[in-house]
């Protein structure tokens, strides 16, 4: 029985030792596989996250580029508008200056015109009595006298009175000549 | 004696396969770990770049909005300026038209006054200076008024026509000086 038991003792330890070693390796193998699977899953997730992040970045970059282009376009338009505005304001200034000059000139011409009209009206009063005498068939001394009096020129009135007192060519010529010469002087001086 | 070597071969073979699988799994785990780590770094870089770009995007959006508002203001100012310019141009055109009208009137009145003086000079020559008929005739012709010349010539031919001539001279003179 002894040899038998020794044989059975020799045979038993071998499978027991083999089974123990195998189990530890399997445990490590399982751990490594699980670790690899976990890390693989994590890496896949990270890869997807990276893809998504890069896609978002690209999208944002596209939006940024579009925004940059839009902003540059607006800036260009703003520059042009500001130039147009400056040019228009300059033109307004020039036009207003021209308007001011035209107004001054118009005021001066109006003054000159007014002065000329006054001179012409005054000159007309000097010759109107003579016109009346020759034009109106029913002209009277009184009518002529009133016209002369309207001139409000003492010399003219005096000369006219002389002619009225003693109507003749000799008394006519001084007052008619005075009236006409004064009218000429009024218009030319 | 024959059984032992068989057991040893089985043990060695099992050990080898498991070991190989273990090494492969370990290397795979390490590789995937490294890859995951690198990906994670890339994600961080990408997210950082995204954050930077987003910040720039926001700043640019703000800047663009400012430019847009400035543009609107500038456009409004330009529209106003254009309207002001139109008005100023119209005012200038009106003023120039008024000036031209006044200048024309001035020119016309001056011409009338100058012509009236010529008629007066004829009468001065006749009544005051006692100029001869030929001198008076020259002055009459110089005026360029056919009716006046005709009237004067009629008077020279017939003394009774004197009043007609003088009447024509003074009526014409007076009408030339009329300002209304």
Coordinates of C-alpha atoms in Angstrom, one line a residue:
Chain A
X1 CA 0.0 0.0 0.0
X2 CA 2.9 2.3 0.6
X3 CA 4.1 2.4 -2.9
X4 CA 0.6 2.9 -4.1
X5 CA 0.1 5.8 -1.8
X6 CA 3.4 7.3 -2.8
X7 CA 2.3 7.0 -6.4
X8 CA -1.0 8.7 -5.7
X9 CA 0.9 11.3 -3.7
X10 CA 3.2 11.9 -6.7
X11 CA 0.3 12.1 -9.1
X12 CA -1.9 14.5 -7.1
X13 CA 0.4 17.5 -6.4
X14 CA 1.0 18.0 -10.2
X15 CA -2.6 18.9 -11.2
X16 CA -3.0 20.9 -8.0
X17 CA 0.1 23.1 -8.7
X18 CA -0.9 23.4 -12.4
X19 CA -4.4 24.5 -11.5
X20 CA -3.2 27.2 -9.1
X21 CA -0.8 28.8 -11.6
X22 CA -3.3 28.7 -14.3
X23 CA -5.9 30.5 -12.3
X24 CA -3.7 33.4 -11.4
X25 CA -2.7 33.9 -15.0
X26 CA -6.3 33.8 -16.0
X27 CA -7.2 36.3 -13.4
X28 CA -4.4 38.6 -14.7
X29 CA -5.5 37.9 -18.3
X30 CA -9.1 38.8 -17.4
X31 CA -8.0 41.9 -15.7
X32 CA -5.8 43.0 -18.6
X33 CA -8.6 42.2 -21.1
X34 CA -11.1 44.2 -19.0
X35 CA -8.5 47.0 -18.7
X36 CA -8.0 47.0 -22.4
X37 CA -11.7 46.9 -23.1
X38 CA -12.3 49.8 -20.6
X39 CA -9.4 51.8 -22.0
X40 CA -10.6 51.0 -25.5
X41 CA -14.1 52.2 -24.7
X42 CA -12.6 55.3 -23.1
X43 CA -10.4 56.0 -26.1
X44 CA -13.3 55.5 -28.4
X45 CA -15.4 57.9 -26.4
X46 CA -12.4 60.4 -26.4
X47 CA -12.1 60.0 -30.1
X48 CA -15.8 60.8 -30.6
X49 CA -15.5 63.7 -28.2
X50 CA -12.4 65.0 -30.1
X51 CA -14.2 64.6 -33.4
X52 CA -17.2 66.5 -32.0
X53 CA -14.9 69.2 -30.5
X54 CA -13.0 69.6 -33.8
X55 CA -16.3 69.7 -35.7
X56 CA -17.5 72.4 -33.3
X57 CA -14.2 74.2 -33.7
X58 CA -14.4 74.1 -37.4
X59 CA -18.0 75.3 -37.4
X60 CA -17.0 78.1 -35.1
X61 CA -14.0 78.9 -37.3
X62 CA -16.3 79.1 -40.3
X63 CA -18.7 81.4 -38.4
X64 CA -15.7 83.5 -37.3
X65 CA -14.4 83.7 -40.8
X66 CA -17.8 84.7 -42.1
X67 CA -18.1 87.2 -39.3
X68 CA -14.7 88.6 -40.1
X69 CA -15.7 89.0 -43.7
X70 CA -19.0 90.6 -42.8
X71 CA -17.2 93.0 -40.4
X72 CA -14.6 93.9 -43.0
X73 CA -17.3 94.5 -45.5
X74 CA -19.2 96.7 -43.0
X75 CA -15.9 98.5 -42.1
X76 CA -15.3 99.1 -45.9
X77 CA -18.9 100.4 -46.2
X78 CA -18.4 102.6 -43.2
X79 CA -15.2 104.1 -44.6
X80 CA -16.9 104.8 -47.9
X81 CA -19.9 106.3 -46.2
X82 CA -17.7 108.5 -44.0
X83 CA -15.9 109.6 -47.1
X84 CA -19.2 110.4 -48.9
X85 CA -20.3 112.2 -45.8
X86 CA -17.1 114.3 -45.7
X87 CA -17.4 115.0 -49.4
X88 CA -21.1 116.0 -49.0
X89 CA -20.4 118.2 -46.0
X90 CA -17.6 119.9 -48.0
X91 CA -20.0 120.4 -50.9
X92 CA -22.6 121.8 -48.5
X93 CA -20.0 124.3 -47.2
X94 CA -19.0 125.3 -50.7
X95 CA -22.7 125.7 -51.8
X96 CA -23.5 127.7 -48.6
X97 CA -20.5 129.9 -49.3
X98 CA -21.7 130.4 -52.9
X99 CA -25.2 131.1 -51.5
X100 CA -23.9 133.6 -49.1
X101 CA -21.9 135.3 -51.9
X102 CA -25.0 135.3 -54.2
X103 CA -27.1 136.8 -51.3
X104 CA -24.5 139.6 -50.7
X105 CA -24.3 140.3 -54.4
X106 CA -28.1 140.3 -54.7
X107 CA -28.3 142.7 -51.7
X108 CA -25.8 145.0 -53.4
X109 CA -27.5 144.9 -56.8
X110 CA -30.9 145.5 -55.0
X111 CA -29.4 148.5 -53.3
X112 CA -28.0 149.7 -56.6
X113 CA -31.3 149.1 -58.3
X114 CA -33.2 150.9 -55.5
X115 CA -30.8 153.9 -55.8
X116 CA -31.1 153.9 -59.6
X117 CA -34.9 153.8 -59.3
X118 CA -34.8 156.7 -56.9
X119 CA -32.6 158.7 -59.3
X120 CA -34.9 157.9 -62.3
X121 CA -38.0 158.8 -60.3
X122 CA -36.4 162.1 -59.3
X123 CA -35.2 162.8 -62.8
X124 CA -38.7 162.0 -64.0
X125 CA -40.3 164.6 -61.7
X126 CA -38.0 167.3 -63.2
X127 CA -39.2 166.6 -66.7
X128 CA -42.8 165.7 -66.0
X129 CA -44.0 169.3 -65.9
X130 CA -42.6 169.9 -69.4
X131 CA -44.2 166.7 -70.6
X132 CA -47.5 167.9 -69.1
X133 CA -47.3 171.2 -70.8
X134 CA -46.6 169.7 -74.2
X135 CA -48.7 166.5 -73.9
X136 CA -51.9 167.8 -72.4
X137 CA -53.9 170.1 -74.7
X138 CA -55.7 171.5 -71.7
X139 CA -52.6 172.0 -69.7
X140 CA -52.8 175.0 -67.3
X141 CA -50.2 177.0 -65.5
X142 CA -51.7 175.8 -62.2
X143 CA -51.3 172.2 -63.2
X144 CA -47.7 172.8 -64.3
X145 CA -47.0 174.7 -61.1
X146 CA -48.3 171.9 -59.0
X147 CA -46.0 169.4 -60.8
X148 CA -43.1 171.8 -60.3
X149 CA -43.9 172.2 -56.7
X150 CA -43.9 168.5 -56.2
X151 CA -40.2 168.4 -57.2
X152 CA -39.5 170.5 -54.1
X153 CA -36.6 172.4 -55.7
X154 CA -36.6 176.1 -54.9
X155 CA -34.5 177.0 -57.9
X156 CA -36.8 175.2 -60.2
X157 CA -39.9 176.8 -58.6
X158 CA -38.3 180.2 -58.8
X159 CA -37.4 179.8 -62.5
X160 CA -40.8 178.4 -63.2
X161 CA -42.5 181.4 -61.4
X162 CA -40.5 183.8 -63.6
X163 CA -41.7 182.0 -66.7
X164 CA -45.2 182.0 -65.3
X165 CA -45.1 185.7 -64.5
X166 CA -43.7 186.6 -67.9
X167 CA -44.1 183.7 -70.4
X168 CA -41.4 184.0 -73.1
X169 CA -38.6 182.0 -74.7
X170 CA -36.2 184.0 -72.6
X171 CA -37.9 182.9 -69.3
X172 CA -38.8 179.4 -70.6
X173 CA -35.3 178.4 -71.5
X174 CA -33.7 178.9 -68.0
X175 CA -36.3 176.8 -66.2
X176 CA -36.7 174.1 -68.8
X177 CA -32.9 174.0 -69.2
X178 CA -32.4 173.8 -65.5
X179 CA -35.0 171.0 -65.2
X180 CA -33.4 169.0 -67.9
X181 CA -29.8 169.6 -66.8
X182 CA -30.7 168.7 -63.2
X183 CA -32.4 165.5 -64.5
X184 CA -29.2 164.7 -66.4
X185 CA -27.0 165.4 -63.4
X186 CA -29.3 163.3 -61.2
X187 CA -28.9 160.3 -63.6
X188 CA -25.2 160.6 -64.3
X189 CA -23.7 161.5 -61.0
Chain B
X1 CA 7.5 7.3 -16.2
X2 CA 5.6 7.8 -19.5
X3 CA 2.8 10.0 -18.0
X4 CA 5.0 12.8 -16.5
X5 CA 6.4 14.2 -19.7
X6 CA 2.9 14.5 -21.2
X7 CA 1.8 16.5 -18.2
X8 CA 4.8 18.8 -18.4
X9 CA 4.1 19.6 -22.1
X10 CA 0.4 20.4 -21.4
X11 CA 1.5 22.7 -18.5
X12 CA 4.1 24.5 -20.7
X13 CA 1.7 24.9 -23.6
X14 CA -1.1 26.3 -21.4
X15 CA 1.3 28.6 -19.7
X16 CA 2.6 29.9 -23.0
X17 CA -0.8 30.7 -24.5
X18 CA -2.1 32.4 -21.5
X19 CA 1.1 34.3 -21.1
X20 CA 1.0 35.4 -24.7
X21 CA -2.7 36.4 -24.4
X22 CA -1.8 38.2 -21.1
X23 CA 1.0 40.1 -22.8
X24 CA -1.2 41.0 -25.8
X25 CA -3.9 42.2 -23.5
X26 CA -1.4 44.1 -21.4
X27 CA 0.1 45.8 -24.5
X28 CA -3.4 46.5 -25.9
X29 CA -4.4 48.1 -22.6
X30 CA -1.2 50.1 -22.6
X31 CA -1.6 51.1 -26.2
X32 CA -5.2 52.0 -25.7
X33 CA -4.3 53.9 -22.6
X34 CA -1.6 55.9 -24.4
X35 CA -4.0 56.6 -27.3
X36 CA -6.7 57.6 -24.9
X37 CA -4.3 59.9 -23.1
X38 CA -3.2 61.5 -26.3
X39 CA -6.8 61.9 -27.5
X40 CA -7.6 63.5 -24.1
X41 CA -4.7 66.0 -24.7
X42 CA -6.0 66.7 -28.1
X43 CA -9.5 67.3 -26.7
X44 CA -8.0 69.7 -24.2
X45 CA -6.1 71.5 -26.9
X46 CA -9.2 71.6 -29.1
X47 CA -11.4 72.8 -26.3
X48 CA -8.9 75.4 -25.4
X49 CA -8.7 76.6 -29.0
X50 CA -12.5 76.5 -29.1
X51 CA -12.7 78.7 -26.0
X52 CA -10.1 81.1 -27.4
X53 CA -11.9 81.3 -30.7
X54 CA -15.3 81.7 -29.0
X55 CA -13.8 84.6 -27.0
X56 CA -12.5 86.1 -30.2
X57 CA -15.8 85.5 -31.9
X58 CA -17.6 87.3 -29.1
X59 CA -15.2 90.2 -29.3
X60 CA -15.5 90.3 -33.1
X61 CA -19.3 90.2 -32.8
X62 CA -19.2 93.1 -30.4
X63 CA -16.9 95.0 -32.8
X64 CA -19.1 94.2 -35.8
X65 CA -22.1 95.4 -33.9
X66 CA -20.3 98.6 -33.1
X67 CA -19.3 99.1 -36.7
X68 CA -22.8 98.2 -37.8
X69 CA -24.2 100.9 -35.4
X70 CA -21.6 103.4 -36.6
X71 CA -22.6 102.6 -40.2
X72 CA -26.2 103.2 -39.5
X73 CA -25.4 106.5 -37.8
X74 CA -23.1 107.5 -40.7
X75 CA -25.9 106.5 -43.2
X76 CA -28.4 108.6 -41.3
X77 CA -26.0 111.5 -41.2
X78 CA -25.3 111.1 -44.9
X79 CA -29.0 111.1 -45.7
X80 CA -29.4 114.3 -43.7
X81 CA -26.4 115.9 -45.3
X82 CA -27.7 115.0 -48.8
X83 CA -31.0 116.6 -48.0
X84 CA -29.2 119.6 -46.6
X85 CA -27.1 119.8 -49.8
X86 CA -30.3 119.5 -52.0
X87 CA -31.9 122.3 -50.1
X88 CA -28.7 124.4 -50.2
X89 CA -28.4 123.8 -54.0
X90 CA -32.1 124.7 -54.4
X91 CA -31.6 127.9 -52.3
X92 CA -28.5 128.7 -54.4
X93 CA -30.4 128.2 -57.6
X94 CA -33.3 130.3 -56.4
X95 CA -30.9 133.0 -55.2
X96 CA -29.0 133.0 -58.5
X97 CA -32.3 133.2 -60.4
X98 CA -33.4 136.1 -58.3
X99 CA -30.0 137.8 -58.7
X100 CA -30.1 137.3 -62.5
X101 CA -33.6 138.8 -62.5
X102 CA -32.4 141.8 -60.5
X103 CA -29.3 142.2 -62.6
X104 CA -31.5 142.0 -65.8
X105 CA -33.8 144.7 -64.4
X106 CA -30.8 146.8 -63.4
X107 CA -29.3 146.5 -66.9
X108 CA -32.7 147.4 -68.5
X109 CA -33.2 150.4 -66.2
X110 CA -29.6 151.6 -66.7
X111 CA -30.0 151.3 -70.5
X112 CA -33.3 153.3 -70.3
X113 CA -31.7 155.9 -68.1
X114 CA -28.8 156.2 -70.5
X115 CA -31.2 156.5 -73.4
X116 CA -33.3 159.1 -71.6
X117 CA -30.1 161.2 -71.0
X118 CA -29.5 161.2 -74.7
X119 CA -33.0 162.6 -75.3
X120 CA -32.4 165.2 -72.6
X121 CA -29.0 166.1 -74.3
X122 CA -30.9 166.8 -77.5
X123 CA -33.2 169.2 -75.7
X124 CA -30.3 170.9 -73.9
X125 CA -28.6 171.3 -77.2
X126 CA -31.7 172.8 -78.7
X127 CA -32.9 175.1 -75.8
X128 CA -29.8 175.8 -73.7
X129 CA -26.8 175.5 -76.0
X130 CA -28.7 177.0 -79.1
X131 CA -27.0 174.4 -81.3
X132 CA -27.8 174.6 -85.0
X133 CA -30.4 172.4 -86.6
X134 CA -27.7 170.2 -88.1
X135 CA -26.1 169.6 -84.7
X136 CA -29.4 168.8 -83.2
X137 CA -30.2 166.6 -86.2
X138 CA -27.0 164.6 -85.6
X139 CA -27.8 164.2 -82.0
X140 CA -31.4 163.0 -82.9
X141 CA -30.0 160.5 -85.4
X142 CA -27.4 159.3 -83.0
X143 CA -30.2 158.0 -80.7
X144 CA -31.4 155.6 -83.3
X145 CA -35.1 156.2 -82.8
X146 CA -36.8 156.3 -86.2
X147 CA -39.9 158.0 -84.9
X148 CA -37.9 160.7 -83.2
X149 CA -35.9 161.3 -86.4
X150 CA -39.1 161.4 -88.4
X151 CA -40.8 163.8 -85.9
X152 CA -37.7 166.1 -85.9
X153 CA -37.5 166.1 -89.7
X154 CA -41.2 166.9 -89.8
X155 CA -40.6 169.9 -87.4
X156 CA -37.7 171.1 -89.6
X157 CA -40.0 171.0 -92.6
X158 CA -42.9 172.6 -90.8
X159 CA -42.5 174.8 -87.6
X160 CA -46.1 173.9 -86.6
X161 CA -44.8 170.4 -85.9
X162 CA -42.6 171.7 -83.1
X163 CA -45.0 170.8 -80.3
X164 CA -45.4 167.3 -81.7
X165 CA -41.6 166.8 -81.7
X166 CA -41.1 168.1 -78.2
X167 CA -44.1 166.2 -77.0
X168 CA -42.7 163.0 -78.5
X169 CA -39.3 163.7 -76.9
X170 CA -40.7 164.3 -73.4
X171 CA -43.3 161.5 -73.4
X172 CA -40.6 159.0 -74.6
X173 CA -38.1 160.4 -72.0
X174 CA -40.7 160.1 -69.2
X175 CA -41.6 156.6 -70.2
X176 CA -38.0 155.6 -70.3
X177 CA -37.6 156.9 -66.8
X178 CA -40.7 155.2 -65.5
X179 CA -39.6 152.5 -63.0
X180 CA -43.0 150.9 -62.3

